[in-house]
Structures are given as C-alpha cells and as structure tokens.
C-alpha cells in the first residue's frame, strides 16, 4: 500500500480558524474579514458556488482549513489584466482552472457549433469565459503580477497535461502548461498536491523545487542518475514497459513527434494510460522544443476519512451573494444531490472520468453522507424532501475495489470490467443497499432518486440491488448506457455486449412488475464513434426500431483531449493494442461531415427529415430491401410533403406509434465531470 502524509496533518499556515461566510470575491469582503491581502487567489471559469460539487469551492475551503487566506475571482473579463488585480497581489500563488468542464466542451457542440448557454454561469448566459480559458486566465495573471507563481488545475488542465489532439482546431497542441507559461500543473483530484504545494511555496521554496510531489507536471531536466526507458522508439516492441531497478522515467514521443506522426501520438496515449495506476505508475517525460515536460505519478487516492473531512468543510452550500437572485443552472441541478464516491474503473475510451479522477474508487462513510443529507434538509432553501441524486461518476461503484490490495497496486489493465468483470473485483452492492436504506430513514426525506448512470454489467451481479433500485429510487425512467449494439464499436469503447443490457432490462422489468411499478429504461447511444461502420449504425437503427425506441436527441462522438477514443479518432490506430511501426491495429475514424451526419441520422431513423439521406445510403450499401413500409424495413420509400432536405426547417417530433407503445428517449454519449 502507498503511504503518504495525511491530508489534514500539515501545521496550519495561520493560527486563525474562523472560516469566512464565503471566500471573498472583492476588496470590501476582504476588509470585513480584516485581511490586508490574500495568500492564494483562485481564478475560475465558473460562477462561484460554495458547494462541494464545484471544484474551486473544494480547493478553496481545503486551503482555508490549512490556514491560508483564499480569495476567488470568478469568470473575470479576460480582455485585460485589470480584473485579475481585483484582490491584490496574492502572497503565495494564483490557482487557475477552467471550471467543472473543459471550456471548449462547454462552449461548442460535437459539430463545432457555438453553444449559446452556459450552465455554470449566472442566468445561464453564454460567452462569460474565453475559449481555452485556463490558458487565457494564466496569461492574464502573469500580466497582473509577473512574479507570482501560477498553478494550473481542474479538468481542462488535467486533460491537456501533455501534447494532445485538439478537436476544435484539428491539430495537436502543446501541453497547456507550455502555452499558459505557468509554473506547475496539478492533474487529477488535486487535494493532496495543492496542499503540499501551498505549504512549501509559503515556506519559501520555488516552484521548480516541487518536482517530487505526486500529481504534478512541470518543466525540468532529467537527472543524470535516472534511467530513461524510450517509449518514443516506435521500432521497439516494449513501449517503455521494461522493469528496471532504481530511478526510472519513461520518455514519451516528443511534442514534435506526435504533431507529425499519428502513430507516435497513439503510442504516447497508450503509454500514458498504462502508467495511470498510483500503485505502480512511473514518471513520464515528453520533450517540448528544448525543454522536458515531466509528469510525476498520479496522486495517492484519498482515504475514506480524508474524503469525509473534505466534504465536511464549512461550505455555505449556496452561490455567492453577488449573484443575487440569478439562477445558475448547474447549481439548481445539483443542490439536492449528494456525491458518495469518486473515480471509475470502467475505463470507457470515450469518457474523461478515468483520465481525471482515476480508476480507484474513493468512497465516503455512511455517517458523512447522512450528515450532508441533514444539512441539505436544514439549510438548502426549497428542499421538499426529495434527494435528486445519490451517486457520483457512476451510481453503483460505491466501496467496490480489488479483493487484493497487492494485485490492485500492480495491475496495469485499463478496465476492471472489460472484456469481462475481473474475478479479483469485489462487485458486492451490499454496502450501497445498506446506504440507500439508511438515507431513506433520515427524517424529512421523502424520496431518494438515483440519477447517476447505473453500470448495468455490475448491477446484474446483484438482483437485490436491482430490486432495491426499482422499488425505491427510480422515478418513471432510468438512464442506462449500452452506447451501441454491435461488437466492433463496443470493443473500441471497452463496453460490454448488448447481451448484458438485455439481461439488465429483463431483471429491471421483473423488479418493476414485482414492485407494482411501470418504469422504463432510457438507453444512451453514441453516433460516429471510432471503429463504427455504416453497417453497425444500420444494425443499431434496426434494433431501435424492433424495440420501439425513438431518440428525440442524439449525441455524436466528441473527441475530448487525451481520451483513448480521441487517439483512435486522430491517429486511426488502436492504442488498446500494441503500437509499433508497421504492426499497429488500424481503426476507422468517422471524420467526414457527411458520414457523421449519416450515423446520427441512423439513430433518428424515424425522423422524415433524415429519410432522404438514409435512403441514399442504404442504396449505396446494397440494402434497398430496408426501404419500404413493412415493419422490418427502416425507412419509407415515399417522402411526406414538406419534409427532407427541401423542407429547410426542422419538423416537430412526431408522436409515437399507434397505441402509444413506442418509447421516446434522449441519448447522450459523452460525459465530462
């Protein structure tokens, strides 16, 4: 087991212990607190909501608990450096984050179209943060106070910590640390790293001296005493995996290599994901021009006691008063929900959770969770007795872990559940069932919903869990994510076959019948994922029609930075298998606009506006037999007047089939937290 300094064992930086009602956002608030200056100023792309679902609130309150005076600059005007001077010069450092979402994902759709709203902004207003705001904010901080250290963190920095493919510019970009000209980058859940960085900088150390902290990326030289394993040699088969004694660093293909050589990009992605287990990961180094970018191994996961302490900090559990009565959609969505765990060992290649939070599940205690529910009941205006969600990245991985800590520490597999559930994984849902029952017993709680996605291949191992879920925690519909029906794309996603979904649906329906309920599953699917053929999408559409599903909205695959599926999309190579010059497995990437539209149209086979495109494609595929009015055919041969490409306008959603038995659902394929 990894040993590390306990999170709350550092001596306090200041003796004062009275927490601020809200972390100050103005000089007037600092004056009321009696502060002449802030030790740390956190700059965020989100509105400031003092709640543990918002990253800056967690980091801010944690640093406050360490004895630092912490201020917040939320969504500043980035056109000049002046707004970044609002709280004065911080004594220790600027902390910069894009917010709870990558700013490019927040601002653009999978079709690169501009979004006009922002759930993390007061009033839901779009345009309150710049593109790649971590980079922009850091540069403005440097202009404001050029001698103050700048520390990057949050999901935007975490997913851009090495040279990465940027979907929106369609090119490989340098590490955000290089472009932002910051001093350090903290990746993953950074509580341990940020606390140590703060204390050591406050004690007089320079940022370049903090090269021994886990979860830190910085530019530094490789020590002469360190052995380099060259994963940048694509003619070698070991990919830098060789085990040697002493201090070791793995050299990734350089930024310049991955810019010019897509196979080198796939190799870098494969090695980075292999070296992601805190128990055995080794440092990585990647050349950027004439400098080496050094990534230390991932942070040690928080213990249950540390998780409890983090979620028990004195959050105001509300937006800052500066926003007045303005609605912040993200806050409205989560204010009655409870996070019970972090991390995900699923390893889905299109998802960013594992890259950011890691695959080791970090769970809170029952007592901590019950106390938070009581705080919601007692302190959150508008609470009617309904907990809107109890979960996390997934609904049902609470307290799941490898049966043997030694095996867990040495494992390099990217997923614990693909291609099958690992026999070393404890899949018991007993702790979660017990938690559900205790939460329902809290005075004033009428209903507890499960809105987080249920990992159905785990759920089928526990019929008692499915019965508990259906009997008490579903409100008409339950979200589920098979993502596809065909083995080709599912293998590239690292998702189970559709048979696991079928088993779950059978058990779900039986549990609903036993409980006397009429509930429905809402399946999510992805269009245009790497490795998906036109025939795969056609077969998925036929499955949807056979099962009477109609998707009102669909999601096309969005290549997020650093995801394994993004490496497939950009390189055309499968990094789940060995990457070697001339011997790599090729993957078809759906990059053309027409093909991406076609795959999306297959998911909306029932929309007459899509019928001309589908008829044309089916004829090209030699499947004209699927054009007609029979139940086993996909699209009609005749086009209703006013529909299709000539219509020029979007038609309203058509009602369901006769008898109202056709289900309509919303599907989304990419999740960012």
Coordinates of C-alpha atoms in Angstrom, one line a residue, residues 220-222 227-233 239-240 248-254 257 267-268 271 283-288 291-294:
X220 CA 12.6 20.1 -15.6
X221 CA 15.8 18.3 -16.6
X222 CA 16.0 14.5 -16.3
X227 CA 17.4 5.6 -16.2
X228 CA 15.3 6.5 -19.3
X229 CA 13.1 3.9 -21.0
X230 CA 12.5 5.0 -24.5
X231 CA 8.8 4.6 -25.4
X232 CA 9.5 7.1 -28.2
X233 CA 11.2 4.4 -30.3
X239 CA 6.9 0.5 -25.4
X240 CA 9.0 1.5 -22.4
X248 CA 13.3 5.4 -13.9
X249 CA 11.5 7.7 -16.2
X250 CA 9.6 6.8 -19.4
X251 CA 10.2 9.0 -22.4
X252 CA 7.1 9.6 -24.5
X253 CA 7.3 10.6 -28.1
X254 CA 8.1 14.3 -28.2
X257 CA 6.9 13.7 -33.0
X267 CA 2.0 5.3 -28.7
X268 CA 2.1 8.3 -26.3
X271 CA 1.9 4.6 -22.5
X283 CA 7.2 9.3 -14.1
X284 CA 6.8 10.3 -17.7
X285 CA 8.8 12.9 -19.7
X286 CA 7.9 14.5 -23.0
X287 CA 10.2 16.8 -25.0
X288 CA 8.7 20.2 -25.9
X291 CA 12.6 21.5 -22.6
X292 CA 11.4 18.4 -21.0
X293 CA 7.9 18.2 -19.6
X294 CA 8.0 16.0 -16.5

